[in-house]
Amino acid sequence: MLAIQKAIRRLHTALDAPRLTRFSLNAPKNVEIEYANGSKFNLLAEYLRIHSPAADGKIRSVGGEKVIFGRRHVGIMSAEPVGNYGVRIVFDDLHKTGIYSWDYFYYLGSNKFTLMRNYIKTLKKHGLSRDPQKKQ
């Protein structure tokens, strides 16, 4: 499944997304993005965190699948421009290595419901939760 997602991501980024017209950070909850074709997306911090384009040490490998869990309440601390092509988002769980290109934001926005539904199915399949683990 992960290989398919990576292939789709590569294919999508090979295609040109519409030109970005607006990026707005509404820390800590979400980002709002608009494109020249009229597409508008409101992407929550949790959604962006679980679909980070960077490798992360807090990913759990379950049955060969990489699964990020327990991020329901994660927040966005900042978004730092990276050239003319995207931003590095810094989350309050200290994850800050993912660079989100404008094309990748378009992919995430265009596929939001399918990606989130698949994520929730994967969590259920492995007995994991969107909620943070309780400290013992």
PDB file of C-alpha atoms in Angstrom:
ATOM      1  CA  MET A   1       0.000   0.000   0.000  1.00  0.00           C
ATOM      2  CA  LEU A   2       2.814   2.406   0.879  1.00  0.00           C
ATOM      3  CA  ALA A   3       4.510   1.759  -2.468  1.00  0.00           C
ATOM      4  CA  ILE A   4       1.275   2.574  -4.273  1.00  0.00           C
ATOM      5  CA  GLN A   5       0.880   5.818  -2.316  1.00  0.00           C
ATOM      6  CA  LYS A   6       4.454   6.824  -3.159  1.00  0.00           C
ATOM      7  CA  ALA A   7       3.885   6.044  -6.842  1.00  0.00           C
ATOM      8  CA  ILE A   8       0.702   8.108  -6.855  1.00  0.00           C
ATOM      9  CA  ARG A   9       2.527  10.973  -5.139  1.00  0.00           C
ATOM     10  CA  ARG A  10       5.331  10.840  -7.722  1.00  0.00           C
ATOM     11  CA  LEU A  11       2.825  10.717 -10.572  1.00  0.00           C
ATOM     12  CA  HIS A  12       0.869  13.617  -9.136  1.00  0.00           C
ATOM     13  CA  THR A  13       3.913  15.782  -8.581  1.00  0.00           C
ATOM     14  CA  ALA A  14       5.002  15.046 -12.146  1.00  0.00           C
ATOM     15  CA  LEU A  15       1.766  16.682 -13.268  1.00  0.00           C
ATOM     16  CA  ASP A  16       1.451  20.404 -12.791  1.00  0.00           C
ATOM     17  CA  ALA A  17      -0.952  21.493 -10.091  1.00  0.00           C
ATOM     18  CA  PRO A  18      -2.670  24.826 -10.642  1.00  0.00           C
ATOM     19  CA  ARG A  19      -0.803  27.941  -9.536  1.00  0.00           C
ATOM     20  CA  LEU A  20      -1.076  28.739  -5.829  1.00  0.00           C
ATOM     21  CA  THR A  21      -2.911  32.010  -5.166  1.00  0.00           C
ATOM     22  CA  ARG A  22      -3.178  32.012  -1.350  1.00  0.00           C
ATOM     23  CA  PHE A  23      -1.620  30.242   1.623  1.00  0.00           C
ATOM     24  CA  SER A  24      -2.869  31.075   5.103  1.00  0.00           C
ATOM     25  CA  LEU A  25      -1.641  29.529   8.353  1.00  0.00           C
ATOM     26  CA  ASN A  26      -4.268  29.470  11.086  1.00  0.00           C
ATOM     27  CA  ALA A  27      -2.028  28.138  13.849  1.00  0.00           C
ATOM     28  CA  PRO A  28      -2.387  25.858  15.628  1.00  0.00           C
ATOM     29  CA  LYS A  29      -5.319  24.233  13.827  1.00  0.00           C
ATOM     30  CA  ASN A  30      -5.034  24.361  10.030  1.00  0.00           C
ATOM     31  CA  VAL A  31      -3.840  25.876   6.799  1.00  0.00           C
ATOM     32  CA  GLU A  32      -6.049  27.284   4.068  1.00  0.00           C
ATOM     33  CA  ILE A  33      -4.849  27.076   0.492  1.00  0.00           C
ATOM     34  CA  GLU A  34      -6.316  28.418  -2.739  1.00  0.00           C
ATOM     35  CA  TYR A  35      -5.321  27.765  -6.337  1.00  0.00           C
ATOM     36  CA  ALA A  36      -5.861  29.631  -9.591  1.00  0.00           C
ATOM     37  CA  ASN A  37      -8.419  27.074 -10.796  1.00  0.00           C
ATOM     38  CA  GLY A  38     -10.708  28.008  -7.875  1.00  0.00           C
ATOM     39  CA  SER A  39      -9.836  25.011  -5.677  1.00  0.00           C
ATOM     40  CA  LYS A  40      -9.819  25.859  -1.970  1.00  0.00           C
ATOM     41  CA  PHE A  41      -8.646  23.517   0.743  1.00  0.00           C
ATOM     42  CA  ASN A  42      -8.759  23.662   4.535  1.00  0.00           C
ATOM     43  CA  LEU A  43      -6.224  21.123   5.796  1.00  0.00           C
ATOM     44  CA  LEU A  44      -6.161  20.294   9.502  1.00  0.00           C
ATOM     45  CA  ALA A  45      -2.916  19.931  11.447  1.00  0.00           C
ATOM     46  CA  GLU A  46      -3.534  16.236  12.168  1.00  0.00           C
ATOM     47  CA  TYR A  47      -4.108  15.501   8.475  1.00  0.00           C
ATOM     48  CA  LEU A  48      -0.929  17.330   7.462  1.00  0.00           C
ATOM     49  CA  ARG A  49       1.091  15.635  10.209  1.00  0.00           C
ATOM     50  CA  ILE A  50       0.043  12.102   9.295  1.00  0.00           C
ATOM     51  CA  HIS A  51       0.770  12.789   5.628  1.00  0.00           C
ATOM     52  CA  SER A  52       4.126  14.429   6.225  1.00  0.00           C
ATOM     53  CA  PRO A  53       6.394  13.951   3.207  1.00  0.00           C
ATOM     54  CA  ALA A  54       9.347  13.284   5.572  1.00  0.00           C
ATOM     55  CA  ALA A  55      10.458  10.123   7.299  1.00  0.00           C
ATOM     56  CA  ASP A  56       9.814  10.271  11.022  1.00  0.00           C
ATOM     57  CA  GLY A  57      11.108   8.316  13.966  1.00  0.00           C
ATOM     58  CA  LYS A  58       7.656   8.315  15.573  1.00  0.00           C
ATOM     59  CA  ILE A  59       6.161   6.130  12.865  1.00  0.00           C
ATOM     60  CA  ARG A  60       5.151   2.669  13.958  1.00  0.00           C
ATOM     61  CA  SER A  61       5.780  -0.133  11.510  1.00  0.00           C
ATOM     62  CA  VAL A  62       2.877  -2.563  11.718  1.00  0.00           C
ATOM     63  CA  GLY A  63       2.813  -5.528   9.377  1.00  0.00           C
ATOM     64  CA  GLY A  64       5.155  -3.714   6.999  1.00  0.00           C
ATOM     65  CA  GLU A  65       2.960  -0.592   6.924  1.00  0.00           C
ATOM     66  CA  LYS A  66       4.246   2.686   8.303  1.00  0.00           C
ATOM     67  CA  VAL A  67       1.522   4.156  10.523  1.00  0.00           C
ATOM     68  CA  ILE A  68       1.562   7.482  12.351  1.00  0.00           C
ATOM     69  CA  PHE A  69      -0.991   7.424  15.159  1.00  0.00           C
ATOM     70  CA  GLY A  70      -2.042   9.436  18.196  1.00  0.00           C
ATOM     71  CA  ARG A  71      -1.898  12.815  16.451  1.00  0.00           C
ATOM     72  CA  ARG A  72      -5.531  13.954  16.768  1.00  0.00           C
ATOM     73  CA  HIS A  73      -4.581  16.998  18.869  1.00  0.00           C
ATOM     74  CA  VAL A  74      -1.294  17.943  17.196  1.00  0.00           C
ATOM     75  CA  GLY A  75      -0.919  21.634  16.402  1.00  0.00           C
ATOM     76  CA  ILE A  76       1.022  23.712  13.929  1.00  0.00           C
ATOM     77  CA  MET A  77       3.559  26.069  15.476  1.00  0.00           C
ATOM     78  CA  SER A  78       4.838  27.694  12.281  1.00  0.00           C
ATOM     79  CA  ALA A  79       5.236  27.404   8.533  1.00  0.00           C
ATOM     80  CA  GLU A  80       8.561  28.477   7.059  1.00  0.00           C
ATOM     81  CA  PRO A  81       8.877  29.253   3.324  1.00  0.00           C
ATOM     82  CA  VAL A  82      11.201  26.986   1.350  1.00  0.00           C
ATOM     83  CA  GLY A  83      12.151  28.658  -1.898  1.00  0.00           C
ATOM     84  CA  ASN A  84       9.191  29.357  -4.163  1.00  0.00           C
ATOM     85  CA  TYR A  85       7.823  25.851  -4.069  1.00  0.00           C
ATOM     86  CA  GLY A  86       6.509  25.172  -0.564  1.00  0.00           C
ATOM     87  CA  VAL A  87       6.806  25.399   3.200  1.00  0.00           C
ATOM     88  CA  ARG A  88       8.329  23.496   6.096  1.00  0.00           C
ATOM     89  CA  ILE A  89       5.676  23.006   8.751  1.00  0.00           C
ATOM     90  CA  VAL A  90       6.760  22.824  12.388  1.00  0.00           C
ATOM     91  CA  PHE A  91       4.335  20.864  14.564  1.00  0.00           C
ATOM     92  CA  ASP A  92       4.017  21.026  18.339  1.00  0.00           C
ATOM     93  CA  ASP A  93       5.148  17.380  18.619  1.00  0.00           C
ATOM     94  CA  LEU A  94       8.480  18.811  17.346  1.00  0.00           C
ATOM     95  CA  HIS A  95       8.240  17.196  13.903  1.00  0.00           C
ATOM     96  CA  LYS A  96       9.755  19.701  11.488  1.00  0.00           C
ATOM     97  CA  THR A  97      11.490  17.847   8.678  1.00  0.00           C
ATOM     98  CA  GLY A  98       8.648  17.687   6.167  1.00  0.00           C
ATOM     99  CA  ILE A  99       8.696  20.122   3.261  1.00  0.00           C
ATOM    100  CA  TYR A 100       5.251  20.442   1.714  1.00  0.00           C
ATOM    101  CA  SER A 101       5.353  21.569  -1.911  1.00  0.00           C
ATOM    102  CA  TRP A 102       2.420  23.494  -3.389  1.00  0.00           C
ATOM    103  CA  ASP A 103       1.800  20.473  -5.648  1.00  0.00           C
ATOM    104  CA  TYR A 104       1.732  18.153  -2.638  1.00  0.00           C
ATOM    105  CA  PHE A 105      -0.756  20.429  -0.853  1.00  0.00           C
ATOM    106  CA  TYR A 106      -2.931  20.243  -3.969  1.00  0.00           C
ATOM    107  CA  TYR A 107      -2.702  16.443  -3.940  1.00  0.00           C
ATOM    108  CA  LEU A 108      -3.613  16.338  -0.228  1.00  0.00           C
ATOM    109  CA  GLY A 109      -6.518  18.730  -0.705  1.00  0.00           C
ATOM    110  CA  SER A 110      -7.856  16.984  -3.791  1.00  0.00           C
ATOM    111  CA  ASN A 111      -7.749  13.576  -2.090  1.00  0.00           C
ATOM    112  CA  LYS A 112      -8.560  14.595   1.479  1.00  0.00           C
ATOM    113  CA  PHE A 113     -11.575  12.405   2.121  1.00  0.00           C
ATOM    114  CA  THR A 114     -10.148   9.262   0.526  1.00  0.00           C
ATOM    115  CA  LEU A 115      -6.790   9.629   2.271  1.00  0.00           C
ATOM    116  CA  MET A 116      -8.392  10.259   5.670  1.00  0.00           C
ATOM    117  CA  ARG A 117     -10.815   7.346   5.263  1.00  0.00           C
ATOM    118  CA  ASN A 118      -7.916   5.039   4.348  1.00  0.00           C
ATOM    119  CA  TYR A 119      -5.909   6.299   7.322  1.00  0.00           C
ATOM    120  CA  ILE A 120      -8.758   5.564   9.755  1.00  0.00           C
ATOM    121  CA  LYS A 121      -9.220   2.091   8.236  1.00  0.00           C
ATOM    122  CA  THR A 122      -5.496   1.404   8.673  1.00  0.00           C
ATOM    123  CA  LEU A 123      -5.622   2.510  12.318  1.00  0.00           C
ATOM    124  CA  LYS A 124      -8.614   0.256  13.009  1.00  0.00           C
ATOM    125  CA  LYS A 125      -6.962  -2.666  11.231  1.00  0.00           C
ATOM    126  CA  HIS A 126      -3.967  -2.415  13.584  1.00  0.00           C
ATOM    127  CA  GLY A 127      -5.892  -1.518  16.757  1.00  0.00           C
ATOM    128  CA  LEU A 128      -4.436   1.994  16.879  1.00  0.00           C
ATOM    129  CA  SER A 129      -6.112   5.332  17.580  1.00  0.00           C
ATOM    130  CA  ARG A 130      -6.004   8.931  16.414  1.00  0.00           C
ATOM    131  CA  ASP A 131      -5.930   9.909  20.097  1.00  0.00           C
ATOM    132  CA  PRO A 132      -2.588  10.215  21.899  1.00  0.00           C
ATOM    133  CA  GLN A 133      -1.540   7.302  24.098  1.00  0.00           C
ATOM    134  CA  LYS A 134      -2.232   7.882  27.784  1.00  0.00           C
ATOM    135  CA  LYS A 135       0.849   8.207  29.974  1.00  0.00           C
ATOM    136  CA  GLN A 136       1.098   5.385  32.465  1.00  0.00           C
TER     137      GLN A 136
END
